[in-house]
Coordinates of C-alpha atoms and ligand atoms in Angstrom, one line a residue:
X1 CA 17.7 4.8 13.0
X2 CA 15.4 7.1 11.0
X3 CA 15.8 10.8 11.8
X4 CA 13.0 11.8 9.6
X5 CA 10.4 13.6 11.7
X6 CA 8.2 15.0 8.9
X7 CA 4.6 14.1 9.9
X8 CA 3.3 11.6 7.4
X9 CA -0.2 12.2 8.7
X10 CA -1.1 15.5 10.2
X11 CA -4.6 16.4 11.5
X12 CA -5.0 20.0 12.8
X13 CA -8.1 21.4 14.4
X14 CA -10.2 18.6 12.9
X15 CA -13.9 18.7 13.5
X16 CA -16.7 16.6 12.2
X17 CA -20.4 17.0 12.8
X18 CA -23.3 14.9 11.7
X19 CA -26.3 17.3 11.8
X20 CA -26.3 18.6 15.4
X21 CA -24.0 15.9 16.7
X22 CA -20.4 17.0 16.9
X23 CA -18.4 13.8 16.8
X24 CA -14.9 15.2 16.4
X25 CA -14.3 18.3 18.5
X26 CA -10.9 19.6 17.4
X27 CA -8.4 16.9 16.9
X28 CA -4.7 17.6 16.6
X29 CA -2.7 14.5 15.8
X30 CA 0.5 13.7 14.0
X31 CA 2.0 10.4 12.8
X32 CA 5.6 10.5 11.7
X33 CA 6.9 8.4 8.9
X34 CA 7.3 4.8 10.0
X35 CA 5.4 5.3 13.3
X36 CA 2.6 3.1 14.5
X37 CA 0.0 4.9 16.5
X38 CA -2.9 3.1 18.1
X39 CA -6.2 4.8 18.8
X40 CA -8.2 3.5 21.7
X41 CA -11.4 4.7 23.4
X42 CA -14.9 3.8 24.1
X43 CA -17.5 3.0 21.5
X44 CA -19.0 6.1 20.0
X45 CA -15.9 8.3 20.9
X46 CA -15.3 9.1 17.2
X47 CA -12.4 6.7 16.4
X48 CA -13.9 5.4 13.1
X49 CA -14.9 8.9 12.0
X50 CA -11.4 10.1 12.7
X51 CA -9.9 7.4 10.5
X52 CA -12.4 8.0 7.8
X53 CA -11.5 11.7 7.8
X54 CA -7.8 10.8 7.2
X55 CA -8.6 9.7 3.6
X56 CA -11.7 12.0 3.4
X57 CA -14.2 9.1 3.2
X58 CA -15.8 11.7 5.6
X59 CA -15.5 15.3 4.7
X60 CA -14.3 17.2 7.9
X61 CA -16.5 20.1 9.0
X62 CA -13.4 22.1 9.9
X63 CA -9.6 21.7 10.2
X64 CA -7.0 20.2 7.9
X65 CA -5.9 16.8 6.9
X66 CA -2.4 16.5 5.5
X67 CA -0.9 13.2 4.3
X68 CA 2.6 13.0 2.9
X69 CA 2.8 16.8 2.7
X70 CA -0.3 17.1 0.6
X71 CA -3.3 18.8 2.2
X72 CA -6.3 16.6 1.3
X73 CA -8.8 19.2 2.7
X74 CA -7.6 21.7 0.1
X75 CA -10.5 22.0 -2.3
X76 CA -8.1 21.7 -5.2
X77 CA -6.6 18.4 -4.0
X78 CA -7.0 15.5 -6.4
X79 CA -8.6 13.1 -4.0
X80 CA -8.7 10.1 -6.3
X81 CA -4.9 10.4 -6.7
X82 CA -4.1 11.1 -3.0
X83 CA -6.3 8.3 -1.7
X84 CA -4.2 5.7 -3.5
X85 CA -1.4 6.5 -1.1
X86 CA -3.6 5.6 1.9
X87 CA -4.6 1.9 2.4
X88 CA -7.5 1.1 4.6
X89 CA -8.6 -2.1 6.3
X90 CA -12.0 -2.4 8.0
X91 CA -13.5 -4.6 10.6
X92 CA -15.5 -6.2 7.8
X93 CA -13.2 -7.4 5.0
X94 CA -15.5 -6.7 2.1
X95 CA -13.9 -9.1 -0.3
X96 CA -15.8 -9.9 -3.5
X97 CA -17.3 -13.3 -3.0
X98 CA -17.5 -14.2 -6.7
X99 CA -13.7 -13.4 -7.3
X100 CA -10.8 -15.6 -6.3
X101 CA -8.4 -14.3 -3.7
X102 CA -5.9 -13.5 -6.4
X103 CA -8.5 -11.5 -8.4
X104 CA -9.6 -9.7 -5.3
X105 CA -6.0 -8.4 -4.8
X106 CA -5.3 -7.9 -8.5
X107 CA -8.4 -6.1 -9.6
X108 CA -8.1 -2.8 -7.7
X109 CA -4.7 -2.3 -9.1
X110 CA -6.0 -2.8 -12.6
X111 CA -9.1 -0.6 -12.1
X112 CA -7.6 2.2 -10.1
X113 CA -3.9 2.2 -11.1
X114 CA -4.4 0.9 -14.7
X115 CA -1.8 -1.8 -14.0
X116 CA -1.7 -4.6 -16.7
X117 CA -3.0 -8.0 -15.8
X118 CA 0.4 -9.8 -15.6
X119 CA 1.9 -7.1 -13.3
X120 CA -1.2 -6.9 -11.1
X121 CA -1.2 -10.6 -10.6
X122 CA 2.5 -10.7 -9.8
X123 CA 2.1 -7.9 -7.3
X124 CA -0.9 -9.7 -5.9
X125 CA 1.0 -12.9 -5.4
X126 CA 3.9 -11.1 -3.8
X127 CA 1.5 -9.5 -1.3
X128 CA -0.4 -12.7 -0.6
X129 CA 2.9 -14.2 0.3
X130 CA 3.6 -11.3 2.5
X131 CA 0.5 -12.0 4.6
X132 CA 1.0 -15.8 4.5
X133 CA -1.6 -16.6 1.9
X134 CA 0.6 -17.7 -1.1
X135 CA -1.2 -21.0 -1.2
X136 CA -4.7 -19.4 -1.2
X137 CA -4.5 -17.4 -4.4
X138 CA -7.0 -19.5 -6.3
X139 CA -9.4 -20.0 -3.4
X140 CA -12.6 -18.0 -3.0
X141 CA -13.3 -15.9 0.1
X142 CA -16.0 -18.3 1.4
X143 CA -13.3 -21.0 1.5
X144 CA -11.1 -19.0 3.9
X145 CA -11.4 -18.4 7.6
X146 CA -12.2 -14.9 8.8
X147 CA -8.5 -14.4 9.7
X148 CA -7.4 -15.5 6.2
X149 CA -10.0 -13.2 4.7
X150 CA -8.8 -10.3 6.7
X151 CA -5.2 -11.0 5.7
X152 CA -6.4 -11.1 2.0
X153 CA -7.9 -7.7 2.6
X154 CA -4.6 -6.4 4.0
X155 CA -2.8 -7.8 0.9
X156 CA -5.4 -6.0 -1.3
X157 CA -4.6 -2.7 0.4
X158 CA -0.8 -3.3 0.3
X159 CA -0.9 -4.2 -3.4
X160 CA -1.8 -0.6 -4.1
X161 CA 1.6 0.5 -2.7
X162 CA 0.3 2.7 0.0
X163 CA 2.5 5.1 2.0
X164 CA 0.3 4.8 5.1
X165 CA -2.1 2.2 6.3
X166 CA -5.3 2.8 8.3
X167 CA -6.8 -0.1 10.3
X168 CA -10.2 0.2 11.9
X169 CA -10.6 -2.6 14.5
X170 CA -9.2 -5.2 12.0
X171 CA -9.6 -8.1 14.4
X172 CA -12.9 -7.2 16.1
X173 CA -15.0 -9.5 13.9
X174 CA -12.7 -12.5 14.3
X175 CA -12.9 -15.5 16.4
X176 CA -10.3 -15.2 19.2
X177 CA -8.1 -18.0 17.8
X178 CA -7.8 -16.1 14.5
X179 CA -6.8 -12.8 15.9
X180 CA -3.1 -13.6 16.4
X181 CA -2.3 -14.3 12.7
X182 CA -3.8 -10.9 11.6
X183 CA -1.9 -9.1 14.4
X184 CA 1.3 -10.9 13.4
X185 CA 0.9 -9.6 9.8
X186 CA 0.4 -6.1 11.2
X187 CA 3.4 -6.4 13.4
X188 CA 5.6 -7.4 10.5
X189 CA 4.3 -4.4 8.5
X190 CA 5.3 -2.2 11.4
X191 CA 8.7 -3.8 11.5
X192 CA 9.1 -3.0 7.8
X193 CA 8.6 0.6 8.6
X194 CA 5.0 1.1 7.4
X195 CA 3.3 4.2 8.8
X196 CA 0.2 2.9 10.5
X197 CA -2.8 4.4 12.3
X198 CA -4.7 1.6 14.0
X199 CA -7.9 1.7 15.9
X200 CA -7.9 -1.4 18.1
X201 CA -9.0 -2.9 21.4
X202 CA -6.0 -5.2 21.4
X203 CA -4.1 -3.7 24.3
X204 CA -1.1 -6.1 24.1
X205 CA -0.7 -5.3 20.5
X206 CA -0.8 -1.6 21.3
X207 CA 1.6 -1.9 24.1
X208 CA 4.1 -4.0 22.2
X209 CA 3.9 -2.6 18.6
X210 CA 2.7 1.0 18.9
X211 CA 5.1 3.9 19.3
X212 CA 2.3 6.0 20.6
X213 CA -1.2 5.4 22.0
X214 CA -3.9 8.0 21.7
X215 CA -6.9 7.7 24.0
X216 CA -10.1 9.4 22.6
X217 CA -13.3 10.1 24.4
X218 CA -16.2 12.3 23.4
X219 CA -14.6 13.5 20.2
X220 CA -11.4 14.7 21.9
X221 CA -7.9 13.3 22.2
X222 CA -7.7 13.0 26.0
X223 CA -4.2 11.5 26.1
X224 CA -1.5 10.9 23.6
X225 CA 1.9 9.5 24.6
X226 CA 4.3 6.6 24.5
X227 CA 2.4 3.3 24.4
X228 CA 3.8 1.9 27.6
X229 CA 3.1 5.1 29.5
X230 CA -0.5 5.6 28.3
X231 CA -1.5 1.9 28.9
X232 CA 0.7 1.3 31.9
X233 CA 0.6 4.6 33.7
X234 CA -2.2 6.8 32.2
X235 CA -2.2 10.4 33.3
X236 CA -5.9 11.0 32.9
X237 CA -8.7 9.7 35.0
X238 CA -10.9 8.9 31.9
X239 CA -8.0 6.9 30.4
X240 CA -7.6 5.0 33.6
X241 CA -11.4 4.3 33.8
X242 CA -11.4 3.0 30.2
X243 CA -8.4 0.8 30.7
X244 CA -9.8 -0.7 33.9
X245 CA -12.8 -1.8 31.9
X246 CA -10.9 -3.3 28.9
X247 CA -7.7 -4.8 30.4
Ligands
ADP1 P1 -16.3 4.8 17.3 O1 -15.6 4.3 16.1 O2 -15.3 5.4 18.3 O3 -17.2 3.8 18.0 P2 -17.8 6.4 15.5 O4 -16.8 7.4 14.9 O5 -18.2 5.3 14.7 O6 -17.2 6.0 16.9 O7 -19.1 7.2 15.9 C1 -19.0 8.4 16.7 C2 -20.4 9.0 16.8 O8 -20.8 9.5 15.5 C3 -21.5 8.0 17.2 O9 -22.4 8.6 18.0 C4 -22.1 7.6 15.8 O10 -23.5 7.2 16.0 C5 -22.0 8.9 15.1 N1 -21.9 8.7 13.6 C6 -20.9 8.0 13.0 N2 -21.1 8.1 11.6 C7 -22.3 8.7 11.4 C8 -23.1 9.1 10.3 N3 -22.7 8.8 9.0 N4 -24.2 9.8 10.5 C9 -24.6 10.1 11.7 N5 -23.9 9.8 12.8 C10 -22.8 9.1 12.7
MG2 MG1 -15.6 2.4 15.2

């Protein structure tokens, strides 16, 4: 058992406004190394904005973001370097259609990390195998199902060697029969000890895989607790109301 309780991700007093609209209204959230935390909540509650603030794709209006002990909101932080430690997977997979699956996974390593071609391709193949796509390396994205494309996108993120992985509704764009394969890959990542912050509507995944579930509403964390408790026996009326609509 790991006894390391250093927060791998730490958000403190995080606020984000777009013009007059305050989308995040003071978020405190910690994810310990190796933990899986699922974020649930209604549409528009600020879940994607929260995730995008973790790697500073959005610049917070106030508060701090610390990943692996480095404060990314420090004006002196080297964001290009720090972001390499944070993998992100979106609802839309954003693969390059004109590149093979192998090249999609190998290219970011070469461009961003300066990895040589042979090494990048070996790492790409290893990670394609990890997501069950060893036999699709030379295929093009359009030849893959949505679920396979999303697994390729996960392999692309993993190939950069991230310390934490952020997932923003990774299965929401998929046909229902393709969701399971993507969740299985995420589950195996969790079992390997990857630190993961996952926005999802998949309540059974959250219940079974997450250490904690965070319910957001109106830019606040309304409830944050063990997955089974938040989903099975929520303390707050707003959490109960949300779960009654989605379960
Ligand atoms: P969720 O992911 O929970 O559905 P979002 O974080 O995407 O919520 O959005 C929260 C609110 O912030 C919404 O009202 C959305 O319209 C607004 N918002 C998100 N991004 C932007 C942006 N770049 N500019 C203006 N408003 C935004
Ligand atoms: Mg969203």
